[in-house]
Structures are given as C-alpha cells and as structure tokens.
CSV table of C-alpha atoms in Angstrom, one decimal:
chain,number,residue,atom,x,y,z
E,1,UNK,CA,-79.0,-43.7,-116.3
E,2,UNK,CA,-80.0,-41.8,-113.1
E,3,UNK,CA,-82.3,-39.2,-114.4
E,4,UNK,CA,-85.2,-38.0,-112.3
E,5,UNK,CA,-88.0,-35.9,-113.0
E,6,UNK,CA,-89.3,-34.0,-110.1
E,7,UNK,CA,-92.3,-31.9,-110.7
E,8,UNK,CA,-95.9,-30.6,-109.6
E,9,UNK,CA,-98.5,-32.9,-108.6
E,10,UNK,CA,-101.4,-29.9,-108.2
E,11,UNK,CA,-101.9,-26.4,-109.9
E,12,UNK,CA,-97.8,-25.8,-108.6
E,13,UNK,CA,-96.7,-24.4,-105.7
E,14,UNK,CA,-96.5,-27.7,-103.6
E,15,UNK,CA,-93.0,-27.0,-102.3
E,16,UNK,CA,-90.7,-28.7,-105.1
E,17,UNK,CA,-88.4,-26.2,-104.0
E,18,UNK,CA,-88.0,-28.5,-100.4
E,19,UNK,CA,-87.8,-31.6,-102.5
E,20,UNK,CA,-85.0,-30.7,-104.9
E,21,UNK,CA,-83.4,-29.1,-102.4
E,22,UNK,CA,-83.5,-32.4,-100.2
E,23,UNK,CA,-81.9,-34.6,-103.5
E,24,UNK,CA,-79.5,-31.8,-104.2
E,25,UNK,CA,-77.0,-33.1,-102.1
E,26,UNK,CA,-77.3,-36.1,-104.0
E,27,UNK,CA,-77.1,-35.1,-107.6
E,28,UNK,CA,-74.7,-33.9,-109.9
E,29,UNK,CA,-77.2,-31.8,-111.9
E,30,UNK,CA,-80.6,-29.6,-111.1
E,31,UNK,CA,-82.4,-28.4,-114.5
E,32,UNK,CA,-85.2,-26.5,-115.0
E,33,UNK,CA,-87.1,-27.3,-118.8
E,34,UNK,CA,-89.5,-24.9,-119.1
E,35,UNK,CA,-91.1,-22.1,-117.4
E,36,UNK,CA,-90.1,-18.7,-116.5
E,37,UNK,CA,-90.0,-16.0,-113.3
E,38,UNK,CA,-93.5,-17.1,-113.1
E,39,UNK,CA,-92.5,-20.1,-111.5
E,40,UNK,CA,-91.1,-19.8,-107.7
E,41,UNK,CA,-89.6,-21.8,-105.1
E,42,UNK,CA,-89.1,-21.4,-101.3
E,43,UNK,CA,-86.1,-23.4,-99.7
E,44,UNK,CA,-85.6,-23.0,-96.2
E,45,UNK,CA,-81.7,-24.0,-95.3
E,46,UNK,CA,-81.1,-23.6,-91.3
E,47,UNK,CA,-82.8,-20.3,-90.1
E,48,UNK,CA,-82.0,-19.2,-93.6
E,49,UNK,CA,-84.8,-18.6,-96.6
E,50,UNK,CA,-84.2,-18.2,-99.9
E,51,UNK,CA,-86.9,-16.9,-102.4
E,52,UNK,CA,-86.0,-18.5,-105.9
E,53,UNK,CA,-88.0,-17.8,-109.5
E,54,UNK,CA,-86.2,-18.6,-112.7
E,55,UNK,CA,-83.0,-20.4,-111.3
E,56,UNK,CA,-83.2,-23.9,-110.0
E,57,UNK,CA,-83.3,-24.7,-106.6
E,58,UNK,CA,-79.8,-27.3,-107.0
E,59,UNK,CA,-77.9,-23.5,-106.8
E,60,UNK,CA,-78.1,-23.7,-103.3
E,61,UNK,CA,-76.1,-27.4,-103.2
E,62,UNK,CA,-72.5,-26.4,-103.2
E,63,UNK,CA,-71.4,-29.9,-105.3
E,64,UNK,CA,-74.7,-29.5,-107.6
E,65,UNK,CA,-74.4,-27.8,-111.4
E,66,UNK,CA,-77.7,-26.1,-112.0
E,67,UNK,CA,-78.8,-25.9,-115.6
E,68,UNK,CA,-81.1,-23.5,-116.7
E,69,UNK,CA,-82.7,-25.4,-120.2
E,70,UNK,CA,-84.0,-24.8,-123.8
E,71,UNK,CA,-87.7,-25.0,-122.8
E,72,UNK,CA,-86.9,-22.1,-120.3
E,73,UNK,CA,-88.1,-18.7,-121.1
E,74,UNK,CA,-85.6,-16.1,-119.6
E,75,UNK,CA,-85.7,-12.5,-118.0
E,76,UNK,CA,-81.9,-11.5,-117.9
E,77,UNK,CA,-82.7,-8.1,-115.9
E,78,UNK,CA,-84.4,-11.1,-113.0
E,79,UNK,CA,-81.6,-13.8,-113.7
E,80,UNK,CA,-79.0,-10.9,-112.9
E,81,UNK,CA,-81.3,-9.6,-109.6
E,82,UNK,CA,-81.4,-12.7,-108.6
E,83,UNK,CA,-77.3,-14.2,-108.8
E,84,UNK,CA,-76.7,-10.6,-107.4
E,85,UNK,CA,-78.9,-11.8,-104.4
E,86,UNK,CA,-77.6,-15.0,-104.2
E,87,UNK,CA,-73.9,-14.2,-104.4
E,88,UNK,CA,-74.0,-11.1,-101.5
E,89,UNK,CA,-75.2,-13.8,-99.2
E,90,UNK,CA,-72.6,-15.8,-99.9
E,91,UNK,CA,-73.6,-18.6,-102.0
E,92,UNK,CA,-71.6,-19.4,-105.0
E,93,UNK,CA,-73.6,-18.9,-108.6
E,94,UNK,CA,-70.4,-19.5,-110.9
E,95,UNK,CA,-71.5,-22.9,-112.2
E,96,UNK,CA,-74.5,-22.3,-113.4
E,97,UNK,CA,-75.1,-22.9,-117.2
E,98,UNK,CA,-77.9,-21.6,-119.4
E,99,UNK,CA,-78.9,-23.1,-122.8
E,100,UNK,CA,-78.1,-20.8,-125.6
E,101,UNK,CA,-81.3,-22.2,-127.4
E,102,UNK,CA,-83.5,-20.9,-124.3
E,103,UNK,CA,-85.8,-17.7,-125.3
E,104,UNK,CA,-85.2,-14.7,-124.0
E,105,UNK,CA,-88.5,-12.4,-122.6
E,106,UNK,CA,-88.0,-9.1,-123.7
E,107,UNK,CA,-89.2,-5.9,-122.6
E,108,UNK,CA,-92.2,-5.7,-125.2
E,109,UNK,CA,-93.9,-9.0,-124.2
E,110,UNK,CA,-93.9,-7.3,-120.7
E,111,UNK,CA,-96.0,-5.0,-122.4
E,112,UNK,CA,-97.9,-7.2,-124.3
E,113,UNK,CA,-98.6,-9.8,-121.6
E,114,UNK,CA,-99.6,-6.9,-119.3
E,115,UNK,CA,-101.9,-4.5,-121.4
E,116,UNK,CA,-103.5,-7.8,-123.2
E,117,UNK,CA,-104.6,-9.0,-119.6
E,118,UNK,CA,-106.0,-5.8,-118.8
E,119,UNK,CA,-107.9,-5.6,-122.0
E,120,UNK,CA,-109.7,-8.7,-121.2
E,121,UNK,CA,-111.0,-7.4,-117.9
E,122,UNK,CA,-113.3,-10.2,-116.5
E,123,UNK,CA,-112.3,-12.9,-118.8
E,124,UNK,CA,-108.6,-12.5,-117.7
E,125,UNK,CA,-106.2,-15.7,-117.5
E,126,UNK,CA,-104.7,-14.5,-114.4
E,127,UNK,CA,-101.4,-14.2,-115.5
E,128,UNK,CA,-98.4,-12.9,-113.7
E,129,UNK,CA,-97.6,-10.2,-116.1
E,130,UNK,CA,-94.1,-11.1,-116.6
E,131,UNK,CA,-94.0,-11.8,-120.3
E,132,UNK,CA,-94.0,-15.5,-120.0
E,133,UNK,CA,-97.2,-16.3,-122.7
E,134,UNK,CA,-96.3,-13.8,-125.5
E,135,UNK,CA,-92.6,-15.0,-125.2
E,136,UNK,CA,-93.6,-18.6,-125.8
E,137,UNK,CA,-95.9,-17.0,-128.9
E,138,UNK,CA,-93.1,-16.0,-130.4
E,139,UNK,CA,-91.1,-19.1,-129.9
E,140,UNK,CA,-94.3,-21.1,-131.7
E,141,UNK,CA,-94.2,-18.1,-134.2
E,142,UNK,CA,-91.1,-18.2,-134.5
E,143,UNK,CA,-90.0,-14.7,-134.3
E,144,UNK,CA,-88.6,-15.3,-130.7
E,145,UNK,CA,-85.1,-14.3,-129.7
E,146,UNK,CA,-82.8,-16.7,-128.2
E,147,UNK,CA,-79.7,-16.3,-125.5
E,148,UNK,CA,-76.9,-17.1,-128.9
E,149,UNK,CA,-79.1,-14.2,-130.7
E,150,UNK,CA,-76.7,-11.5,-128.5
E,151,UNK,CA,-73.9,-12.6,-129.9
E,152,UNK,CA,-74.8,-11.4,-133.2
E,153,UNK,CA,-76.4,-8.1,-133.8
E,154,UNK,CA,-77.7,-8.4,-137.6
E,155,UNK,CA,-79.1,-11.5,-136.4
E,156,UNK,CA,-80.6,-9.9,-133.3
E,157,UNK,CA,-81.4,-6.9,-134.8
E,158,UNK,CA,-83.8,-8.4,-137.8
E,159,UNK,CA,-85.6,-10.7,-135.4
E,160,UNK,CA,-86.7,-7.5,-133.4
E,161,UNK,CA,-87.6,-5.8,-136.2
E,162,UNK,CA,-89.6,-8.6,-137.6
E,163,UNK,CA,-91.4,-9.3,-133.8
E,164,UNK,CA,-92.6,-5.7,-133.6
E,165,UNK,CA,-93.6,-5.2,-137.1
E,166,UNK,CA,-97.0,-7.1,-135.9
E,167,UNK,CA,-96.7,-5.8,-132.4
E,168,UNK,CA,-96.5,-2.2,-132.7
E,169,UNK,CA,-99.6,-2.9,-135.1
E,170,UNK,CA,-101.2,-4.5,-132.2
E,171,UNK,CA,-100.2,-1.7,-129.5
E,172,UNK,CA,-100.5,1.5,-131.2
E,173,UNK,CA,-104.4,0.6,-133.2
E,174,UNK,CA,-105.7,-2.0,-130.9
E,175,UNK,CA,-104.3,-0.8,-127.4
E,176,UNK,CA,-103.9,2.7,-128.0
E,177,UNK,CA,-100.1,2.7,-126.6
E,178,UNK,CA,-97.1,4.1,-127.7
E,179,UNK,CA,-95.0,2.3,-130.5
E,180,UNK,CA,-91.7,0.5,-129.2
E,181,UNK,CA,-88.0,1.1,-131.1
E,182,UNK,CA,-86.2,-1.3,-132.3
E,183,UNK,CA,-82.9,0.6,-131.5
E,184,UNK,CA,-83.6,0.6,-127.9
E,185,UNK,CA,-84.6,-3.4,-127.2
E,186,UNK,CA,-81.7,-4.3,-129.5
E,187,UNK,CA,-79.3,-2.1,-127.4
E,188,UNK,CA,-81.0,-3.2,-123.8
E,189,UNK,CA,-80.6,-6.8,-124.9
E,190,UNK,CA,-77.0,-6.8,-125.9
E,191,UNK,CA,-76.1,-4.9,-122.8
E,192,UNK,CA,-76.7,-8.3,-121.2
E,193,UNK,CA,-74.5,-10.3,-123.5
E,194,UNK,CA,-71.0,-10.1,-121.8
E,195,UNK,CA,-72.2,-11.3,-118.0
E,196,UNK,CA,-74.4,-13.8,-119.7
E,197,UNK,CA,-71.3,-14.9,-122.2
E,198,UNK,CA,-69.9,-17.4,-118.8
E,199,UNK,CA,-73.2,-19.1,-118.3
E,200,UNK,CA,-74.3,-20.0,-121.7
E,201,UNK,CA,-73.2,-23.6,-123.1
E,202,UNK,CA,-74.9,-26.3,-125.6
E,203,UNK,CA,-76.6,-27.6,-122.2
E,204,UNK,CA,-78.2,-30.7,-124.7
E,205,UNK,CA,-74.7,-32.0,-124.7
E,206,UNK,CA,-73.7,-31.4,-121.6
E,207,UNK,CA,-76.2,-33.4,-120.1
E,208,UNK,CA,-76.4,-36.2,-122.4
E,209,UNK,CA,-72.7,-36.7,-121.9
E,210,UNK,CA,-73.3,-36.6,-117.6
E,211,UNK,CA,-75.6,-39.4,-117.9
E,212,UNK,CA,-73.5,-41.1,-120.6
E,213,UNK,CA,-70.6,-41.1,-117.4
E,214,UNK,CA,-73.1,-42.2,-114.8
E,215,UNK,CA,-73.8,-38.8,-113.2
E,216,UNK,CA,-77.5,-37.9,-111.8
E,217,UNK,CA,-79.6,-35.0,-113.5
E,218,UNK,CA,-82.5,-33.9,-111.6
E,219,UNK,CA,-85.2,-32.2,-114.0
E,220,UNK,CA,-86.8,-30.0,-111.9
E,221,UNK,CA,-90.2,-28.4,-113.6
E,222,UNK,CA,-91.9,-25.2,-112.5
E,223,UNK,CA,-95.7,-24.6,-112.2
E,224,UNK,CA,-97.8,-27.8,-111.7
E,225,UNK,CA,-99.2,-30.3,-113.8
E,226,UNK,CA,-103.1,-29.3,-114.1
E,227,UNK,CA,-101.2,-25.9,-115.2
E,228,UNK,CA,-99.7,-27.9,-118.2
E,229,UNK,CA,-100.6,-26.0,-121.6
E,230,UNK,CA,-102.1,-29.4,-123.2
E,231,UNK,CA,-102.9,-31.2,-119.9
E,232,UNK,CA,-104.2,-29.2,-117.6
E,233,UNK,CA,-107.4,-27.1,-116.5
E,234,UNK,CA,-107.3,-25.0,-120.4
E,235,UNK,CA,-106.9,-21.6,-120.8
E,236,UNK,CA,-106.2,-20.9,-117.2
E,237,UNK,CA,-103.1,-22.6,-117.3
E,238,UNK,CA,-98.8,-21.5,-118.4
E,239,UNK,CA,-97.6,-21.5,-121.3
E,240,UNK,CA,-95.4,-24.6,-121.2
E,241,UNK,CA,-95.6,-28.2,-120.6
E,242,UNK,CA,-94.3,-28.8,-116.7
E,243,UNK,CA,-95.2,-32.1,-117.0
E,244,UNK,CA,-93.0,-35.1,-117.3
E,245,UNK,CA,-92.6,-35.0,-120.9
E,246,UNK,CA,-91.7,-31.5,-121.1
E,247,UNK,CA,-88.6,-32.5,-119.4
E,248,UNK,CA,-87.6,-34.4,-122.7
E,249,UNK,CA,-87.9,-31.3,-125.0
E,250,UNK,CA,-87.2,-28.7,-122.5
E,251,UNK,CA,-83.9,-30.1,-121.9
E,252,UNK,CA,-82.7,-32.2,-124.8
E,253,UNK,CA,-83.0,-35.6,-123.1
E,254,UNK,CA,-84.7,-39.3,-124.3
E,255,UNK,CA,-87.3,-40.2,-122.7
E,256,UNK,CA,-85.7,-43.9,-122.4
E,257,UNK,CA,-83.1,-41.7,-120.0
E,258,UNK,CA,-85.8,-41.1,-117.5
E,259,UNK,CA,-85.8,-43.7,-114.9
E,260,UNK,CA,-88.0,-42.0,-111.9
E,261,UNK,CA,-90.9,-39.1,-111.9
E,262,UNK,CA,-92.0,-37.7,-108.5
E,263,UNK,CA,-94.6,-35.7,-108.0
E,264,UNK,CA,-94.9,-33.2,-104.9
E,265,UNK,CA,-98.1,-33.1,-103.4
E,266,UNK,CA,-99.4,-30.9,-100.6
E,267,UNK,CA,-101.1,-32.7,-98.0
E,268,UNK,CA,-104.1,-30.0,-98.5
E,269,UNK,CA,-104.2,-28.2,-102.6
E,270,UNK,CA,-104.3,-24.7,-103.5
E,271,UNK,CA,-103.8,-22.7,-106.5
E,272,UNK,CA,-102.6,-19.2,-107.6
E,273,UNK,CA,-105.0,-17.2,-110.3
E,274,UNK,CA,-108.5,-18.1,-112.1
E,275,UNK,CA,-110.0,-20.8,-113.3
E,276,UNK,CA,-111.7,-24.0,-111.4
E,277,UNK,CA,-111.1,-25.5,-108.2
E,278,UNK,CA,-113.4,-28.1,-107.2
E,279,UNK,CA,-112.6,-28.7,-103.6
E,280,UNK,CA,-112.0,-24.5,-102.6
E,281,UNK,CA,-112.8,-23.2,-99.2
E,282,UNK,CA,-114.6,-19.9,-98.6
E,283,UNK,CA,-114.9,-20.4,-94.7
E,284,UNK,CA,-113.1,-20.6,-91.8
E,285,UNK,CA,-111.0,-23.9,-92.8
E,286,UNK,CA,-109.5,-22.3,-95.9
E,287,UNK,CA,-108.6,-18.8,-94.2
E,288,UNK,CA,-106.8,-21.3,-91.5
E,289,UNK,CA,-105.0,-23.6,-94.3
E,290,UNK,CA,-103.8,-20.3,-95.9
E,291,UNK,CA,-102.3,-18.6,-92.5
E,292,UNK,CA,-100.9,-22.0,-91.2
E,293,UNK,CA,-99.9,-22.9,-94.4
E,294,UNK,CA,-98.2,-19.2,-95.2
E,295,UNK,CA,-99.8,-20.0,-98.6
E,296,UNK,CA,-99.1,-16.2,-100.7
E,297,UNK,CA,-97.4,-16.9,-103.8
E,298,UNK,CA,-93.4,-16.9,-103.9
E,299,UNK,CA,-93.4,-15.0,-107.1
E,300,UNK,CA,-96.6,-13.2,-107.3
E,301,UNK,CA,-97.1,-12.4,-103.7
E,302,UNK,CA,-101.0,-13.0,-104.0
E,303,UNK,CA,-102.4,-15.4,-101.5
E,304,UNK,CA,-103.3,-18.5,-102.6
E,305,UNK,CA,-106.8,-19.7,-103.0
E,306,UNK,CA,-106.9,-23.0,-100.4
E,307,UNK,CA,-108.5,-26.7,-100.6
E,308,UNK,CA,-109.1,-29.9,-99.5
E,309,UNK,CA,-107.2,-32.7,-100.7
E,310,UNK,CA,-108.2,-34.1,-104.0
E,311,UNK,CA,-107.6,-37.7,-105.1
E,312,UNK,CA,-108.8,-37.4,-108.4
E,313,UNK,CA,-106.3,-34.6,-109.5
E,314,UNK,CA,-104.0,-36.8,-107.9
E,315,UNK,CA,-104.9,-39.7,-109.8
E,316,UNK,CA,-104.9,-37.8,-113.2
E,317,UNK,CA,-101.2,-36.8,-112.2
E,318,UNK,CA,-100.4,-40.2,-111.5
E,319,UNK,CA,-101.4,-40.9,-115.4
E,320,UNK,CA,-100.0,-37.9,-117.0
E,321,UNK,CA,-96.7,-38.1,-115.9
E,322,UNK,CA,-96.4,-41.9,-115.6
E,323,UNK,CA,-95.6,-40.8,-111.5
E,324,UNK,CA,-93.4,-43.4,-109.7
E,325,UNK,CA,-93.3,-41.4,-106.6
E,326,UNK,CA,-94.8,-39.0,-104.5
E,327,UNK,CA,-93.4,-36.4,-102.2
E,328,UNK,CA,-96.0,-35.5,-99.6
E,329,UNK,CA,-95.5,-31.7,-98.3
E,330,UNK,CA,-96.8,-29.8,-96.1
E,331,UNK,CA,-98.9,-32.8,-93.2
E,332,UNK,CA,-97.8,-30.7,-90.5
E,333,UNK,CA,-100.1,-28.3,-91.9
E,334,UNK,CA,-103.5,-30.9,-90.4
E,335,UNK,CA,-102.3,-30.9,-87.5
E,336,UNK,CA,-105.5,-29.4,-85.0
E,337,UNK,CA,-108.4,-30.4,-87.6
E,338,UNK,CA,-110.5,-33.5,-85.7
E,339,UNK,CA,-111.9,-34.3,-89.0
E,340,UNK,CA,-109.7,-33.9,-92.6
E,341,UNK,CA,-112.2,-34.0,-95.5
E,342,UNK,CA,-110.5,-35.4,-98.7
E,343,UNK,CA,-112.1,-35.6,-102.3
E,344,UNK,CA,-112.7,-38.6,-103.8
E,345,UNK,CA,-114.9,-38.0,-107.0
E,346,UNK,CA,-117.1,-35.7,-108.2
E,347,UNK,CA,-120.3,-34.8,-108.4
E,348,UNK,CA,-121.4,-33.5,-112.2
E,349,UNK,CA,-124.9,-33.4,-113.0
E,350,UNK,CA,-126.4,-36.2,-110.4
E,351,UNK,CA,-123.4,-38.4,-111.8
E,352,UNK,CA,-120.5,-39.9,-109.4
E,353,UNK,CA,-117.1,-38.9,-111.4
E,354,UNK,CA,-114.0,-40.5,-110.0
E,355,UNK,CA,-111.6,-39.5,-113.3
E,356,UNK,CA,-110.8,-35.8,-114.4
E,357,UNK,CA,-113.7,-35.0,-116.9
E,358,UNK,CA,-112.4,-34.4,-120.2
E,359,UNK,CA,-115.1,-31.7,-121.0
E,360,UNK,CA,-114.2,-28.0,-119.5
E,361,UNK,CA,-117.6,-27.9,-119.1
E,362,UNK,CA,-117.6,-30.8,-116.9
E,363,UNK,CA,-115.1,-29.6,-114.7
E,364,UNK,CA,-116.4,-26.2,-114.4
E,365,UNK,CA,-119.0,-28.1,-112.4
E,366,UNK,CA,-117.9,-30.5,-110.6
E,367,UNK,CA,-118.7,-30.6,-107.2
E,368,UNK,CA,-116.7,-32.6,-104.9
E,369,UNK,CA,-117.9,-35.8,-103.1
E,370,UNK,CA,-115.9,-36.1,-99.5
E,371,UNK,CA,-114.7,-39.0,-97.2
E,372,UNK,CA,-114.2,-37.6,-93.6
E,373,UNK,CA,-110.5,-39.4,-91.9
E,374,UNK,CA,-110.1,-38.5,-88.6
E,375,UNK,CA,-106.9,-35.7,-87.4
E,376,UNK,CA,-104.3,-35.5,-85.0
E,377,UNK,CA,-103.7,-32.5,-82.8
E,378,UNK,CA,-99.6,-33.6,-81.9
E,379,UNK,CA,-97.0,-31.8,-83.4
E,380,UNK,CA,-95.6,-33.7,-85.9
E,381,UNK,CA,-92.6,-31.4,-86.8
E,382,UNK,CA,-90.2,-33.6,-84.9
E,383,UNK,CA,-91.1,-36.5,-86.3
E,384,UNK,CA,-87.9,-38.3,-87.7
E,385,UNK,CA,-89.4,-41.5,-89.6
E,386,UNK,CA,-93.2,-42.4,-89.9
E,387,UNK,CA,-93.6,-44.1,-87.1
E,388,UNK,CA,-92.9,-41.3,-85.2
E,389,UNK,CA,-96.5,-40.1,-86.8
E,390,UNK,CA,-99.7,-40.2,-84.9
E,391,UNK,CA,-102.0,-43.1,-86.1
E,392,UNK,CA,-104.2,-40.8,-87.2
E,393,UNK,CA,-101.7,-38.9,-89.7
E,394,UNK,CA,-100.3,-42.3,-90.8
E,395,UNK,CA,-103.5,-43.6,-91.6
E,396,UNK,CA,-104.0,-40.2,-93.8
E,397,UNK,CA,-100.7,-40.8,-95.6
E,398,UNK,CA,-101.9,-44.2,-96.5
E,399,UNK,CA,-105.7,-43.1,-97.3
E,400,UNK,CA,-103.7,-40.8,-99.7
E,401,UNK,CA,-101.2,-42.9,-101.1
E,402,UNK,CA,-104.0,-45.5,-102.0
E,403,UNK,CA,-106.5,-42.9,-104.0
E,404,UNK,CA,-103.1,-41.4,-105.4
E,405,UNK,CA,-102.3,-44.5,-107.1
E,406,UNK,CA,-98.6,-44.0,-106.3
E,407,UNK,CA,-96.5,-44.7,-103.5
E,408,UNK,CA,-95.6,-42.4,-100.9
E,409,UNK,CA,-91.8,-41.7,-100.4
E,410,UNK,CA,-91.2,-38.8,-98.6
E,411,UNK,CA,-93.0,-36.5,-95.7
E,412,UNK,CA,-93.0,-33.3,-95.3
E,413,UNK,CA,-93.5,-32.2,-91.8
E,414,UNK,CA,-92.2,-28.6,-91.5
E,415,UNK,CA,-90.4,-25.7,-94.1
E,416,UNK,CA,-86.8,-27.1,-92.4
E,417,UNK,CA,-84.6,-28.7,-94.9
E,418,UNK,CA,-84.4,-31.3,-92.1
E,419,UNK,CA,-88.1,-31.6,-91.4
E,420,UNK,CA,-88.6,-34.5,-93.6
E,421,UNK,CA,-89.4,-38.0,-93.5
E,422,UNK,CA,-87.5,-40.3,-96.1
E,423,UNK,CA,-89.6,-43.3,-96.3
E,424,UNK,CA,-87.8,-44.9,-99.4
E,425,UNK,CA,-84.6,-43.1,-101.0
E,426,UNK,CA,-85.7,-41.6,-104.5
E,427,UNK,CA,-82.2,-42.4,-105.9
C-alpha cells in the first residue's frame, strides 16, 4: 500500500510544492486533505514558475490525477482562476477530481473572516482574509455548504438561509454592515455547478480502490505543522489539521494505508502572520535570509518573517506526525554565512528547554539557546549527489538530521525542479 504523506515540517511554506512536484512523476495520485487558497505552493519546472493555492501541485505531472479532498475548504471563483491559468499555458487540468463532500467558502465568510479580523485590531490572528476559519465554523456547526449541495437547490437554498440567519445577526448589530440575501449567494453558487459537475466524484472511493490495485497516492497537506488547529502554536494557527493525521479524515483513508510521512524542512525557518517565533531575526541576517531566500508569501504576498534553524520544532514534528523522512529545502540559501547558528533548546525562565513547552505561556517566552556550525561560501546549486557538498554543508545536513530525529532524504539546493539531491528514494 504505497501511500505517502508529504507535509510541513515548520509554520508552512517550506517548499512542499518542490517536493511533490519531484515524486509526481512517480505517483499515480497527488491529494490535498485540508486547507484552502490560504495554502500556496511555488514549483519551478525549466525557466517556467507556476504560483499554485488550492489545487495540488501533482497538476503539473502529465501521468498524475490530482484530487482535491473532503477536508479541503473550496473557493470555486479561485479554483476556476486558477484551471483558467493553468490551461492557457498549456497544461492539461481535465483530470482533476474534487470530493463532493468538500465545503465550499462562500462569499459571506469572505466577509465574516475579513470584518471579524479587523474588529479585533491588535489582537488579530493574522489571517489571510479568504474565508478559510468561518468556512470550517460552519463545517463544525454544521450549517456549511458542500460541493453536492449545488446540485440541489431546496437543499442549497435552506442551508443558506439557516447560515445567515446567525450571520446577518452578527453583521448588521455587531459590525454595523449591510445584511446579505439569500437569493443572491444561492444564485452565485449554482452559477458554478455545471463547470464543477466534471470534477466532482466520491474521491473516498476512488482512492481506496487505487491503493486496493497497487497505485501510489501522495497526500499532500497545506500550511505547516506548528500551524495545525490542535497541534500547533494556538490561536495563531489555520483552521485544519495539516498534520499527518489530517490526511486520514481529509481524504477518507486508514491510517494502517499510510506507509511513509515526510516532512519538508527549510534549511533556515520562517513564518507568515502573528504569533511566536523563538529563533526570529530583526538584523541584517534575517533581511539577507528573506532576499536570498525570496521569502514573501505565494498566496498572501507578505514577506515572510525569517529565522534560524530550530531543532526543537523539528523534533516536535518528528513526534507529531510520526515523520519517517525529511526533505531538506532551501541549503543553497547558507551559502556565504562563515558561521550558521542553529537552535537547540530554549531558554524559559533560567531553565534549559529541549521539548516544545506545552504551556503558551512557555513558548511565548522562550528564548533560543544556539550552537554555532561553521558555513561554506561555494555554490552548491550544481551539486548532483551529497558528496558533491562542501564539508562544511554536509556536516550541517548531518548536525540537522541528528537534532531532527529523522533521517535526511532529499536536498534542496536551488528553486529548479532538477536542483535536488536524492539521498534515498522516498518510494
């Protein structure tokens, strides 16, 4: 049973787009399980980049199905924006499938999600206004509407009414803004129906029955895993589980079906919004990992706040996700520093922390403790396997891989599709 879970190491963004893409060729199916156009993915193929958000990156592998899943929260308006995109450069979209049980985000949990972050001014979440949270509160409230909801209109038309009888509550007394019609979401929605009618299949079966026959399904998650609703750094996190388990109910699979989980890690860490980051850079060194890096968010187009290493996130994601793997990204990055600082444990009130604290609190402030390795100033971007590496940068690969708890399995070492180093084969 060749199912592997591929997913965020850090607080996302660590270039799981690269890594898919790199097994695509391989596999017979690439599936998102949860997430939304919140999520985003660069993949460079040739001189060629493609800009991804809510479809997975397998959509770029001519002999891949990519399967968008249940746990996936849908825009159609950015689904359609981006097949148009995809399809007048040539690529072919036609076999993508889409769960019918996946949630659709409508146009008033736009609103919600983008007046209810400006409401909370300074204690904002730092969300990316796209409807995401509110759409998973009404999956959990269960007044959300589903992709098979289109293709009846009583149905459709009584689970809008019953999601904006507490809404328009909420928007007209609380927020001061104009009531939404029913009429008009329910006709906006099922002017989407027909082009989504090709796309939409019981995707729970259709994967079970590819790994019944042998065929390998590559769940591919969004976000990172210390943005994991139950798992990671709480409330600035999504609102889904991108961990490994959330590829079980996300897309309908056992989780005795699961025979790998890789983790991407960048060789440096960053994140995208609020909340803490022990091992954040204010200087020079982060304002360099950030222009090197070209790190500005693929979906939100905000630059992303840049770090040192850390082992003990690592380490936690190791635990988490039950990581067989890790895909390094990004090494090529280092290259110039003569000294790379990594974190190793915290400091929290005079104490020496090597584990994640459990306490908010705790983490809030945590300080981190740093072990200096010595850099490289080569180019690395030619390097084909890792011994083409400078001692120094393989000595930094292994430094990490040990703290990681994990073994090491692929390099990044440029944004090429070919600028990778395969140390062992993840299938």
């Amino acid at each position: 049973m060749p199912a592997l879970v591929l997913l965020g190491a850090q607080w996302g963004d660590e270039g799981k787009g690269k890594a898919t893409d790199l097994l695509g060729g391989s596999v017979d199916y690439v599936v998102r399980y949860q997430g939304g156009n919140n999520a985003g993915h660069t993949v460079v193929v040739g001189d060629q980049k493609y800009a991804l958000h809510l479809l997975p990156s397998g959509i770029l592998s001519p002999g891949c199905t990519p399967v968008i899943g249940n746990g996936v929260v849908v825009d159609p308006s950015v689904l359609f924006s981006e097949l148009n995109g995809l399809n007048d450069r040539g690529v072919d979209t036609s076999k993508l499938l889409i769960s019918g049980n996946a949630h659709i985000i409508t146009p008033y949990n736009v609103t919600v999600d983008k007046v209810t972050e400006r409401f909370l001014g300074k204690r904002k979440i730092g969300t990316t206004g796209r409807g995401i949270g509110p759409t998973y509160a009404d999956k959990i409230n269960r007044v959300g509407i589903r992709i098979q909801d289109l293709y009846d209109e009583s149905i459709l038309t009584q689970k809008v009414e019953a999601a904006l009888d507490g809404k328009n509550q909420l928007l007209t007394k609380v927020f001061n803004r104009r009531a939404i019609e029913v009429g008009q979401v329910v006709e906006e929605l099922l002017g989407y129906a027909d082009r989504l009618r090709p796309y939409v299949a019981d995707t729970v079966l259709v994967l079970n029955q590819a790994l019944e026959q042998d065929k390998v399904v590559l769940f591919e998650g969004g976000q990172g895993t210390l943005l994991d609703i139950d798992h990671g750094t709480y409330p600035f996190v999504t609102s889904s589980n991108p961990t490994a388990g959330g590829a079980c109910t996300g897309a309908g699979v056992g989780p005795t079906k699961i025979s790998r989980v890789i983790g991407i890690l960048k060789a440096y860490t960053t994140r995208v919004g609020s909340g803490p980051f022990p091992t954040e850079l204010f200087d020079e060194d982060g304002d360099a990992l950030r222009r090197i890096g070209g790190e500005r968010g693929v979906t939100t187009g905000r630059d992303r706040r840049c770090g040192w290493f850390d082992a003990v996130i690592a380490r936690y994601a190791t635990r988490v996700n039950g990581l067989t793997d890790f895909f390094l990204t990004k090494l090529d990055v280092l290259t110039g520093w003569e000294q790379i600082p990594v974190c190793v444990a915290y400091e929290i009130d005079g104490r020496r922390v090597e584990d994640l604290p459990y306490s908010q609190t705790d983490f809030h402030h945590a300080k981190p403790v740093y072990e200096y390795l010595p850099g490289w100033s080569e180019d690395i971007t030619k390097a084909k396997s890792f011994s083409d590496l400078p001692k120094n940068a393989q000595d930094y690969v292994k430094a990490l891989e040990e703290m990681s708890g994990a073994p090491i399995s692929a390099i990044g070492v440029g944004p090429g599709r070919d600028e990778t180093i395969e140390i062992n084969s993840f299938l």
